[in-house]
PDB file of C-alpha atoms and ligand atoms in Angstrom:
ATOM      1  CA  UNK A   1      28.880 122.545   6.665  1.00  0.00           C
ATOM      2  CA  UNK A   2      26.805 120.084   5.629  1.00  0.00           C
ATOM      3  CA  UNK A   3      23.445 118.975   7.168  1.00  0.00           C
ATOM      4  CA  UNK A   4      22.473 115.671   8.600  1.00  0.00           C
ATOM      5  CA  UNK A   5      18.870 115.781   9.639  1.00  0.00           C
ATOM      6  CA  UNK A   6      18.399 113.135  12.390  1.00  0.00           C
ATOM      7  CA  UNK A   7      14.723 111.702  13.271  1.00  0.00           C
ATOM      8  CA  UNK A   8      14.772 109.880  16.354  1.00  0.00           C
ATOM      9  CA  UNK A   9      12.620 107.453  18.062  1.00  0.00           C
ATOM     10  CA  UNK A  10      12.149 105.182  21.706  1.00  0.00           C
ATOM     11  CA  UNK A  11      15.246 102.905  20.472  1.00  0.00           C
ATOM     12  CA  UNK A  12      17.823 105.747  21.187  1.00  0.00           C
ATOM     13  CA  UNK A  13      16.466 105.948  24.495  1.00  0.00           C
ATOM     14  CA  UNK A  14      16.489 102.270  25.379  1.00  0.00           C
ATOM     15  CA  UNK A  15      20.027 101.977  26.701  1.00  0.00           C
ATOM     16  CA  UNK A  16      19.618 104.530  28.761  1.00  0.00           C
ATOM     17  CA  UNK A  17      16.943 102.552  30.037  1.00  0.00           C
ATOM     18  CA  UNK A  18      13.649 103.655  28.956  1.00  0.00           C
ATOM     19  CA  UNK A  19      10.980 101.139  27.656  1.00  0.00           C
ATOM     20  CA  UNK A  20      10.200 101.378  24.020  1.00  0.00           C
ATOM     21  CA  UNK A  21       6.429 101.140  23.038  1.00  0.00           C
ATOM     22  CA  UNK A  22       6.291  98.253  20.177  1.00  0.00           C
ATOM     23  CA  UNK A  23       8.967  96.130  21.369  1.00  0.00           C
ATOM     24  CA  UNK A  24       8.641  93.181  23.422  1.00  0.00           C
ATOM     25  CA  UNK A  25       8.033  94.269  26.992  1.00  0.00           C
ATOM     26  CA  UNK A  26       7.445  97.802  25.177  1.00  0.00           C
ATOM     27  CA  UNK A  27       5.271  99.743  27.153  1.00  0.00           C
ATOM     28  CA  UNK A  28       2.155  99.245  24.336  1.00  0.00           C
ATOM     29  CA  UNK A  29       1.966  95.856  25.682  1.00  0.00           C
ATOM     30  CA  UNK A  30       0.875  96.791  29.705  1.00  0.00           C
ATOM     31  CA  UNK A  31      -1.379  99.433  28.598  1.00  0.00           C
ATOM     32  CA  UNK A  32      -3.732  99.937  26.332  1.00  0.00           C
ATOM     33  CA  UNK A  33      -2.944 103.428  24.293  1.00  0.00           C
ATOM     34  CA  UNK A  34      -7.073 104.326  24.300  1.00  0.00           C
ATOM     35  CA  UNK A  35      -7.051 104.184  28.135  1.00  0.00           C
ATOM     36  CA  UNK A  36      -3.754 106.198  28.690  1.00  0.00           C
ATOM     37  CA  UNK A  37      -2.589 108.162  25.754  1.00  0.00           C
ATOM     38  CA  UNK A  38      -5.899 110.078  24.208  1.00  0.00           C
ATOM     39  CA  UNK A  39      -8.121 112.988  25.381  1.00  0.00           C
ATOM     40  CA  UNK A  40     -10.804 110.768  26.130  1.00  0.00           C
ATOM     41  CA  UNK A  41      -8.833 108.700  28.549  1.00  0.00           C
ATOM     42  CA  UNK A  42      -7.968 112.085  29.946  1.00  0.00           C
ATOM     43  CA  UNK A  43     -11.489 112.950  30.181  1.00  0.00           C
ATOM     44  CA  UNK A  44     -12.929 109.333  31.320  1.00  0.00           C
ATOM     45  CA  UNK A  45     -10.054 108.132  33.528  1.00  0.00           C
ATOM     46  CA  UNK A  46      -7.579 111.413  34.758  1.00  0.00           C
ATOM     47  CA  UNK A  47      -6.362 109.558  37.508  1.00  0.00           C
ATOM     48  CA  UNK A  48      -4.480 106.332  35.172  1.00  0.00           C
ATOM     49  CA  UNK A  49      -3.289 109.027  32.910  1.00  0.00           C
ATOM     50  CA  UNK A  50      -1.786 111.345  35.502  1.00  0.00           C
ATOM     51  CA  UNK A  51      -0.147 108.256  36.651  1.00  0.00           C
ATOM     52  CA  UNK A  52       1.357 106.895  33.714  1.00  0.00           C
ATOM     53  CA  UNK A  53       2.846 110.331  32.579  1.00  0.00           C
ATOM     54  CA  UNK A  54       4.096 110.868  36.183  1.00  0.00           C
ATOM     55  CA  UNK A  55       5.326 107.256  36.513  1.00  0.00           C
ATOM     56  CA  UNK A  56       7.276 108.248  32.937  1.00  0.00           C
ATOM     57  CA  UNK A  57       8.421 111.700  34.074  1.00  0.00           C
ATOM     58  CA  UNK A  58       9.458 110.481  37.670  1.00  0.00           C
ATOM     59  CA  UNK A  59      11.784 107.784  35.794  1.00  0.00           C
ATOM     60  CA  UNK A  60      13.395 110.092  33.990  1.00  0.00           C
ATOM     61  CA  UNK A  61      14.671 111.847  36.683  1.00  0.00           C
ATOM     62  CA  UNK A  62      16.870 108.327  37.329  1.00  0.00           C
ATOM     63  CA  UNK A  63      18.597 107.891  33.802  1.00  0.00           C
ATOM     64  CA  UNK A  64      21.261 109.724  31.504  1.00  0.00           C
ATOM     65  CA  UNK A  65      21.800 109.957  28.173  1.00  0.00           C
ATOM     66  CA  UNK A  66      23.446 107.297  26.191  1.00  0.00           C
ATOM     67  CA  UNK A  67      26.517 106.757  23.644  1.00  0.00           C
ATOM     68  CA  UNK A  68      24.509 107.450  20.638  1.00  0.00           C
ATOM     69  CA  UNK A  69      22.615 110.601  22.502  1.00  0.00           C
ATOM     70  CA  UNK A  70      26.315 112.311  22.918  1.00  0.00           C
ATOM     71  CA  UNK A  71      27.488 110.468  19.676  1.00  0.00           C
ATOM     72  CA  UNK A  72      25.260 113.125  17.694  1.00  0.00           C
ATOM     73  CA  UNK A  73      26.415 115.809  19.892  1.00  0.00           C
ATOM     74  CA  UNK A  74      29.733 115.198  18.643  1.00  0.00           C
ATOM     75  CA  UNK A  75      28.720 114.712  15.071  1.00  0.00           C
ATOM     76  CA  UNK A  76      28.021 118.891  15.538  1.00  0.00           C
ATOM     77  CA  UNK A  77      31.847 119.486  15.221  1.00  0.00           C
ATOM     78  CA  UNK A  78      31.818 118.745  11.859  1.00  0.00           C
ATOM     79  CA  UNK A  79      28.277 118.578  10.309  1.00  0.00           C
ATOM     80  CA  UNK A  80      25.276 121.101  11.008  1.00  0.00           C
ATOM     81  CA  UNK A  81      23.360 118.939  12.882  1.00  0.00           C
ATOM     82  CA  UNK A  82      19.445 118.713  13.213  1.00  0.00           C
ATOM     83  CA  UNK A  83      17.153 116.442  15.612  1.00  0.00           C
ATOM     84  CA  UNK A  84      13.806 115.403  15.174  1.00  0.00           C
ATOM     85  CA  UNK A  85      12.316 113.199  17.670  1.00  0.00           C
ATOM     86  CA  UNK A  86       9.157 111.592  18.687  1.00  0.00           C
ATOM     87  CA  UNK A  87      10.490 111.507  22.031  1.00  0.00           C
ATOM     88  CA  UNK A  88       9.337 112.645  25.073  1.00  0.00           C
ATOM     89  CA  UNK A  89      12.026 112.971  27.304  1.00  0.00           C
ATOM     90  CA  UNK A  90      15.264 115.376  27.102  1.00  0.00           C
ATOM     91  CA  UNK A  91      17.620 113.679  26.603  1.00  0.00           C
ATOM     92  CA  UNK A  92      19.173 114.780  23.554  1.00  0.00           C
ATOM     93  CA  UNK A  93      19.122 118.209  25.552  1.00  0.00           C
ATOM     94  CA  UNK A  94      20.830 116.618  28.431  1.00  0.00           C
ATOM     95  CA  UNK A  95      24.034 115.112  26.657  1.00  0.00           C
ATOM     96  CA  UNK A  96      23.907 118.488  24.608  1.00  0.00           C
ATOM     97  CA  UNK A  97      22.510 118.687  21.342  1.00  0.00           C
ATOM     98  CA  UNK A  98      21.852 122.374  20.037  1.00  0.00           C
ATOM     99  CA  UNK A  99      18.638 121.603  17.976  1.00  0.00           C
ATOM    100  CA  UNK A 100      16.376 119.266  19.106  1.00  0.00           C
ATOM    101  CA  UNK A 101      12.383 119.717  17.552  1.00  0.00           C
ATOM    102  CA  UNK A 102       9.963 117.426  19.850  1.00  0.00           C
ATOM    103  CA  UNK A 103       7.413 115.884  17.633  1.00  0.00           C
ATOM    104  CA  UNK A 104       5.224 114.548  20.297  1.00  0.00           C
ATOM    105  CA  UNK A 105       5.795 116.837  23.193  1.00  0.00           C
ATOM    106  CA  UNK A 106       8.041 116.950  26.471  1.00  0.00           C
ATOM    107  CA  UNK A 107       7.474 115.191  29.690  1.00  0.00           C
ATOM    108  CA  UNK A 108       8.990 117.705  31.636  1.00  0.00           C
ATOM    109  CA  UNK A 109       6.463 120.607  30.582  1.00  0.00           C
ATOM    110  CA  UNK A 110       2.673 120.743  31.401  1.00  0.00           C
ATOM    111  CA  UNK A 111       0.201 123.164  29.555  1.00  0.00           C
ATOM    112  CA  UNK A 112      -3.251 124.526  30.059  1.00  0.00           C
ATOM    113  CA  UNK A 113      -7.030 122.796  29.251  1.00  0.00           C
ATOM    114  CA  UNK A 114      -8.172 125.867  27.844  1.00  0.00           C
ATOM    115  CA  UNK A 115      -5.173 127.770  25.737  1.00  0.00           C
ATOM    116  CA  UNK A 116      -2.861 125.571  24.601  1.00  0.00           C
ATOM    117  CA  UNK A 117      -0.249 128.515  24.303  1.00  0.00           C
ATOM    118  CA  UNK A 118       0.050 128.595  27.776  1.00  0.00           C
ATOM    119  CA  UNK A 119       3.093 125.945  28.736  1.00  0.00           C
ATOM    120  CA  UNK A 120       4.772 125.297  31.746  1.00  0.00           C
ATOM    121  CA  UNK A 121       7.944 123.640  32.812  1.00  0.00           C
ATOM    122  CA  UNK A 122       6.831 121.024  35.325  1.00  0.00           C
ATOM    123  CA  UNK A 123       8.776 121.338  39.073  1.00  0.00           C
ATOM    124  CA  UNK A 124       9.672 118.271  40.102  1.00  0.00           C
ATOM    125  CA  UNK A 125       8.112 114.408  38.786  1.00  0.00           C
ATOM    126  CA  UNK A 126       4.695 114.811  40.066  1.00  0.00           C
ATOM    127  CA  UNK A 127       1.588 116.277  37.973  1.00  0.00           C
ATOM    128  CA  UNK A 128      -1.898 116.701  40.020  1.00  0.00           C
ATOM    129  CA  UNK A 129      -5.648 116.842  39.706  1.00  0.00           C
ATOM    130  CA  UNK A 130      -5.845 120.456  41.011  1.00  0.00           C
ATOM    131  CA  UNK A 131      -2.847 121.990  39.300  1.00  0.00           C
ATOM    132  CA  UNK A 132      -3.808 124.872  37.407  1.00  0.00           C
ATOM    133  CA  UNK A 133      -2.752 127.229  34.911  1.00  0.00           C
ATOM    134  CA  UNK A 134      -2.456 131.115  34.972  1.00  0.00           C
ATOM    135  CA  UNK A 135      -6.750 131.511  33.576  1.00  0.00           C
ATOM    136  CA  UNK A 136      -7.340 128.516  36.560  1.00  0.00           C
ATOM    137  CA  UNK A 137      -7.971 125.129  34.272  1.00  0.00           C
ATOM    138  CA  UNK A 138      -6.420 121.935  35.341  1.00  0.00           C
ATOM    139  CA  UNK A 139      -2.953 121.462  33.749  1.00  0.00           C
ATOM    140  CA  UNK A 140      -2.516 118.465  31.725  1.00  0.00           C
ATOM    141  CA  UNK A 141       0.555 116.678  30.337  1.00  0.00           C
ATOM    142  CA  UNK A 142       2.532 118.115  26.926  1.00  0.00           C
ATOM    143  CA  UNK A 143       2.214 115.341  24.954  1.00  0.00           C
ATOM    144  CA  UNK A 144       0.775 115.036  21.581  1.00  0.00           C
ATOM    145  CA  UNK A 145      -1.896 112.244  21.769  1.00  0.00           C
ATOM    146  CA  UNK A 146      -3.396 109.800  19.350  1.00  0.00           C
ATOM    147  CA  UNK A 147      -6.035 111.787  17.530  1.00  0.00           C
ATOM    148  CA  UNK A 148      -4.424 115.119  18.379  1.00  0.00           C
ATOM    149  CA  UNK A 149      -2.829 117.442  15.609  1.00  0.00           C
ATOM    150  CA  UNK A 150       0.952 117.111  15.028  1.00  0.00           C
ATOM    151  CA  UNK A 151       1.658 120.910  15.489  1.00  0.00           C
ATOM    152  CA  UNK A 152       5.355 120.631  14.352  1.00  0.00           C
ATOM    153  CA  UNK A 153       4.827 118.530  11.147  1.00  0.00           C
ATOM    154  CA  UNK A 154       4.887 121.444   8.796  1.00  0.00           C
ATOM    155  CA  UNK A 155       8.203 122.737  10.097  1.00  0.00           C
ATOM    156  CA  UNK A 156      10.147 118.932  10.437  1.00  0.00           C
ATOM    157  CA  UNK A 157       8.893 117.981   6.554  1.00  0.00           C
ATOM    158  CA  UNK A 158      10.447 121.609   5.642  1.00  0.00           C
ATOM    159  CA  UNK A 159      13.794 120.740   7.617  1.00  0.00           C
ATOM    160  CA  UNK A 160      13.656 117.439   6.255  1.00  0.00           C
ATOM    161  CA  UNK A 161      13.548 118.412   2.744  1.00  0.00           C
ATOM    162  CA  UNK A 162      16.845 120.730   3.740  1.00  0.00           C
ATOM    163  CA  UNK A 163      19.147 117.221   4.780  1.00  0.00           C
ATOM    164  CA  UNK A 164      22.553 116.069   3.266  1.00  0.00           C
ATOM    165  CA  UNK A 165      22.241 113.788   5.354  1.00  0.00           C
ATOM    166  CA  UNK A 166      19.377 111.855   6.710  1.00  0.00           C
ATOM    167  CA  UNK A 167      19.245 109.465   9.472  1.00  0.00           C
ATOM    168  CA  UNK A 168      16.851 107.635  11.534  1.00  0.00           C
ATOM    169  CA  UNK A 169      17.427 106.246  14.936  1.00  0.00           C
ATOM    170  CA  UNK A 170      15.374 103.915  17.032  1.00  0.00           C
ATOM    171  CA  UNK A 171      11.684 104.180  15.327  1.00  0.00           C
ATOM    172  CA  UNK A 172       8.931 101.587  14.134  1.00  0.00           C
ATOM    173  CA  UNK A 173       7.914 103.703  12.127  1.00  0.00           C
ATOM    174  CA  UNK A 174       4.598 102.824  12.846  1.00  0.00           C
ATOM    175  CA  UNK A 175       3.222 105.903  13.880  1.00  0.00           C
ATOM    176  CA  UNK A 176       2.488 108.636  10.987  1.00  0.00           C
ATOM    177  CA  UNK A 177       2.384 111.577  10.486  1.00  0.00           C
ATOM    178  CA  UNK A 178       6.137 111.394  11.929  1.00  0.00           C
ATOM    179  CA  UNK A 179       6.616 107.926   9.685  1.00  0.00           C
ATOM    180  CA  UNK A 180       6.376 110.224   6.491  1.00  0.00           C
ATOM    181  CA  UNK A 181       8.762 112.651   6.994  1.00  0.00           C
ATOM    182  CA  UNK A 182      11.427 110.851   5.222  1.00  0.00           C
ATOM    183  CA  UNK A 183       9.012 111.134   2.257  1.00  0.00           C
ATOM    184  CA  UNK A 184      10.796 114.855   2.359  1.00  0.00           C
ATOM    185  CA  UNK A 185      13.752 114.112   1.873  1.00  0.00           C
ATOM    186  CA  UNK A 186      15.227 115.211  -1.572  1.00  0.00           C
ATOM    187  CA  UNK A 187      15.739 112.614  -3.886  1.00  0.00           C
ATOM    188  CA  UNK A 188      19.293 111.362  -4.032  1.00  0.00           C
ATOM    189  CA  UNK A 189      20.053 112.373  -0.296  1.00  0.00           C
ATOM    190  CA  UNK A 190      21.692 109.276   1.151  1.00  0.00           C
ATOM    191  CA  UNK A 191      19.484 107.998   4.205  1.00  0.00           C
ATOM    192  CA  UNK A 192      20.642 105.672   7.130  1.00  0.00           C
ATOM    193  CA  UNK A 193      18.702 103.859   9.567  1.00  0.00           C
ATOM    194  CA  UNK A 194      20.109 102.453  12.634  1.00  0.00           C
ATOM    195  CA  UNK A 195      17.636  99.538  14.721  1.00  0.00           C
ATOM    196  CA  UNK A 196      18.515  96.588  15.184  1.00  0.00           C
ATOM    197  CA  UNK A 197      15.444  95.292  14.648  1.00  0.00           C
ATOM    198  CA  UNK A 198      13.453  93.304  11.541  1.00  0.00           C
ATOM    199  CA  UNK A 199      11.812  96.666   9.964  1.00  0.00           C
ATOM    200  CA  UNK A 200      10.397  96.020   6.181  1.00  0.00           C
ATOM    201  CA  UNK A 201      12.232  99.442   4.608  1.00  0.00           C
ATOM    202  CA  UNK A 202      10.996  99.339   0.890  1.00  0.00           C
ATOM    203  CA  UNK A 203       8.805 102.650   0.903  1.00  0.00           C
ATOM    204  CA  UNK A 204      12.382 104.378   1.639  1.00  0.00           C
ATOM    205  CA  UNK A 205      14.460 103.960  -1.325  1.00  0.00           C
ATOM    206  CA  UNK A 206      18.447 103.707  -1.069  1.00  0.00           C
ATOM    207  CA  UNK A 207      18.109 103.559   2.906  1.00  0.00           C
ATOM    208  CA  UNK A 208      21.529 101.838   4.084  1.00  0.00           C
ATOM    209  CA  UNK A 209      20.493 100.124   7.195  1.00  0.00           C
ATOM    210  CA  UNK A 210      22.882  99.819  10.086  1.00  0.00           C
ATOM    211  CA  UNK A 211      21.320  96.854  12.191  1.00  0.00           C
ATOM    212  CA  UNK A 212      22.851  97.698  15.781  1.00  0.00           C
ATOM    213  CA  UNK A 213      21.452  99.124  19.037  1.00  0.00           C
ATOM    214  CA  UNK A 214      21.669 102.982  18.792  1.00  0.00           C
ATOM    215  CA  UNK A 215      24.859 103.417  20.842  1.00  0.00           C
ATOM    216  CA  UNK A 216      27.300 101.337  18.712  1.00  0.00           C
ATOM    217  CA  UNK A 217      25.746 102.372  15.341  1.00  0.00           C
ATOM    218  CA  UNK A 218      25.496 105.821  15.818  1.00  0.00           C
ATOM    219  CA  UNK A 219      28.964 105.572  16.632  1.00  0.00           C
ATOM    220  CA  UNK A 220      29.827 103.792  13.809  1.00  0.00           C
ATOM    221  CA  UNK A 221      27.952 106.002  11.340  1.00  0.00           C
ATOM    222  CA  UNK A 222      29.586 109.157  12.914  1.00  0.00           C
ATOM    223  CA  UNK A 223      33.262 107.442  12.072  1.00  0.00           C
ATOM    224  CA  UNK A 224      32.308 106.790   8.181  1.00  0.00           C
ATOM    225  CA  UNK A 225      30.466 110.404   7.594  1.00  0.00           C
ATOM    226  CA  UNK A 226      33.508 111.735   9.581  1.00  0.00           C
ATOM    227  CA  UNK A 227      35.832 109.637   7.446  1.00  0.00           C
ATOM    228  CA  UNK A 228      33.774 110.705   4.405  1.00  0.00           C
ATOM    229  CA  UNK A 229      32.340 113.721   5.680  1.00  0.00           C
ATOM    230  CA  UNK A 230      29.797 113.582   2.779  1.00  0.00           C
ATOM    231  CA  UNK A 231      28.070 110.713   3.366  1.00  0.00           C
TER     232      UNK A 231
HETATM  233  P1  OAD B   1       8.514 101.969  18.923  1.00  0.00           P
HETATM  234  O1  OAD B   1       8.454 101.315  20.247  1.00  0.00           O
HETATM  235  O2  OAD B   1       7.352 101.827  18.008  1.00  0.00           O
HETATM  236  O3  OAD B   1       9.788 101.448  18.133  1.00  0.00           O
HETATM  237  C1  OAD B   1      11.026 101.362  18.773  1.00  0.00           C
HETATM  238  C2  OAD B   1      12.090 100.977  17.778  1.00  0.00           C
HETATM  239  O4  OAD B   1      13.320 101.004  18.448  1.00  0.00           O
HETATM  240  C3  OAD B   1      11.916  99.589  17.153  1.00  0.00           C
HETATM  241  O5  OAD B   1      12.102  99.656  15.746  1.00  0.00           O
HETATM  242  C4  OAD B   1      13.040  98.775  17.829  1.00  0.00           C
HETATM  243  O6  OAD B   1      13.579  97.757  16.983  1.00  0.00           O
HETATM  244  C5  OAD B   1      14.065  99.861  18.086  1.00  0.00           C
HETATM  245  N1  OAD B   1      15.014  99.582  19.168  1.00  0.00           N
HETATM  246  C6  OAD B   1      14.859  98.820  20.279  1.00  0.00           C
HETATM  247  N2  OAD B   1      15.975  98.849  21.025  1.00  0.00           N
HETATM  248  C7  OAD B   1      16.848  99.644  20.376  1.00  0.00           C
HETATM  249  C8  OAD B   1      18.184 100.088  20.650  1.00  0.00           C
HETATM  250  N3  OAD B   1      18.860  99.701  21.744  1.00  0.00           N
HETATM  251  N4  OAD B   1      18.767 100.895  19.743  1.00  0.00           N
HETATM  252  C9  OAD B   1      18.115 101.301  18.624  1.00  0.00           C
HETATM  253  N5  OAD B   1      16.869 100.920  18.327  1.00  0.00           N
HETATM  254  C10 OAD B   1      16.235 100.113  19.196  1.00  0.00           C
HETATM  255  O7  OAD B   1       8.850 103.510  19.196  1.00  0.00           O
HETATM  256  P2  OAD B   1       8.656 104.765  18.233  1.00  0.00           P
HETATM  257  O8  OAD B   1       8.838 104.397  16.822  1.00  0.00           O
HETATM  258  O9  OAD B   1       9.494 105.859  18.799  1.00  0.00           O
HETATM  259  O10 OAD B   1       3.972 108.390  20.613  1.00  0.00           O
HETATM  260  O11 OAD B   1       7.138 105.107  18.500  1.00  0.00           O
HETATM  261  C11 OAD B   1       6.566 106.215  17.887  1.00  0.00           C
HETATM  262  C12 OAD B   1       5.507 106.835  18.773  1.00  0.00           C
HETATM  263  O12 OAD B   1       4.586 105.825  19.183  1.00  0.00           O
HETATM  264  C13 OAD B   1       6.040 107.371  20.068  1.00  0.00           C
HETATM  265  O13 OAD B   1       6.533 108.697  19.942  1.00  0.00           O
HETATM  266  C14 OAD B   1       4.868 107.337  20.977  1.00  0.00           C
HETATM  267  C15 OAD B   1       4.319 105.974  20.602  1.00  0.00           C
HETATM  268  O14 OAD B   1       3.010 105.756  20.812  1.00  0.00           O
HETATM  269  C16 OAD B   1       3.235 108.993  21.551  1.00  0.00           C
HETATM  270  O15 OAD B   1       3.190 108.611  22.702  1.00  0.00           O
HETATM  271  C17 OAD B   1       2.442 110.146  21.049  1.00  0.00           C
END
């Protein structure tokens, strides 16, 4: 079987009705990322950055996955099928997906302030000052935040540099080190990238872009590699 290595980003999320970041209205534009998504807004300001990552979490109890999320579940009937995403929320695990990687970490699961090997899935929406892990330190969010090491980089630029197939779904591509992955990719491999957004793609050479929303283009691209089935 061959193997399409997916990296995915907010845009496959959106019509399931979760704000992107960079986008107009994105969710970059209401806050500032120093005073909500860094250790030192964490340390300076705990309560806005318990509340944004609960106000995230809590809305992701309300929405499903989308066409395109179960439109790459499919795709696993005929192609081995790998996800990367800088998401945060599960919902490539929801509609069914058998490998997901999380880049950036998972809403859904907490972990200490003093051993980061200690992680927790989260009950319920609702993260507090006072909840504590197994050695007693306030639990914080699982998210990877600006200025914090990208654990999993090492093992997505080694799965990326095993793709047939490579496509990318829903990203700015703004944010590195998750940006460079596709620098990975073995020369000749054909890559795809679905947004239907203005992106400036020259740094990724023979990418065939796909300029639709996530749900009909991943669609769309399933039909021709199924069609094909070699890209
Ligand atoms: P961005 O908000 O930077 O980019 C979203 C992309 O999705 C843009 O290219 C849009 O054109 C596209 N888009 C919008 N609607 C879409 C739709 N319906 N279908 C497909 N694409 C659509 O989000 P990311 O690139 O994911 O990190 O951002 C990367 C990282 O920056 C995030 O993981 C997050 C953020 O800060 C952390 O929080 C650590």
């Amino acid at each position: 079987m061959k193997r399409i290595v997916v990296l995915t980003g907010a845009g496959i999320s959106a019509e399931s009705g979760i704000r992107t970041f960079r986008d107009s209205g994105g969710l970059w534009e209401e806050y500032d990322i120093m005073d909500v998504a860094t250790f030192e807004a964490w340390e300076q300001n705990r309560d806005l950055v318990m509340e944004f990552y609960n106000q995230r979490r809590k809305q992701l109890y309300e929405v499903k996955p989308n066409e395109a999320h179960y439109a790459l579940v499919d795709l696993e009937k005929d192609f081995d099928v790998r996800i990367i995403t800088q998401n945060v929320d599960d919902l490539h695990e929801r509609a069914g997906s058998s490998h997901v990687m999380h880049l950036h970490g998972e809403l859904k699961k907490v972990r200490s302030t003093v051993d980061d090997s200690l992680v927790y899935d989260l009950d319920g929406w609702e993260l507090k000052v006072g909840d504590h892990c197994e050695k007693g330190s306030q639990l914080r969010p699982h998210i990877v935040w600006f200025g914090e090491p990208v654990e999993m980089i090492p093992a997505a630029a080694d799965l990326s540099s095993t793709a047939d197939i490579y496509v990318i779904i829903g990203t700015s591509l703004n944010v590195y080190p998750a940006a460079g992955l596709v620098g990975y990719v073995r020369p000749g491999t054909p890559v795809y990238l679905i947004d239907p957004g203005e992106m400036s793609v020259g740094h990724i050479p023979g990418v065939r872009v796909i300029r639709e929303k996530a749900g009909r283009g991943t669609r769309q691209l399933a039909e021709m590699l199924r069609s094909g089935k070699s890209g």
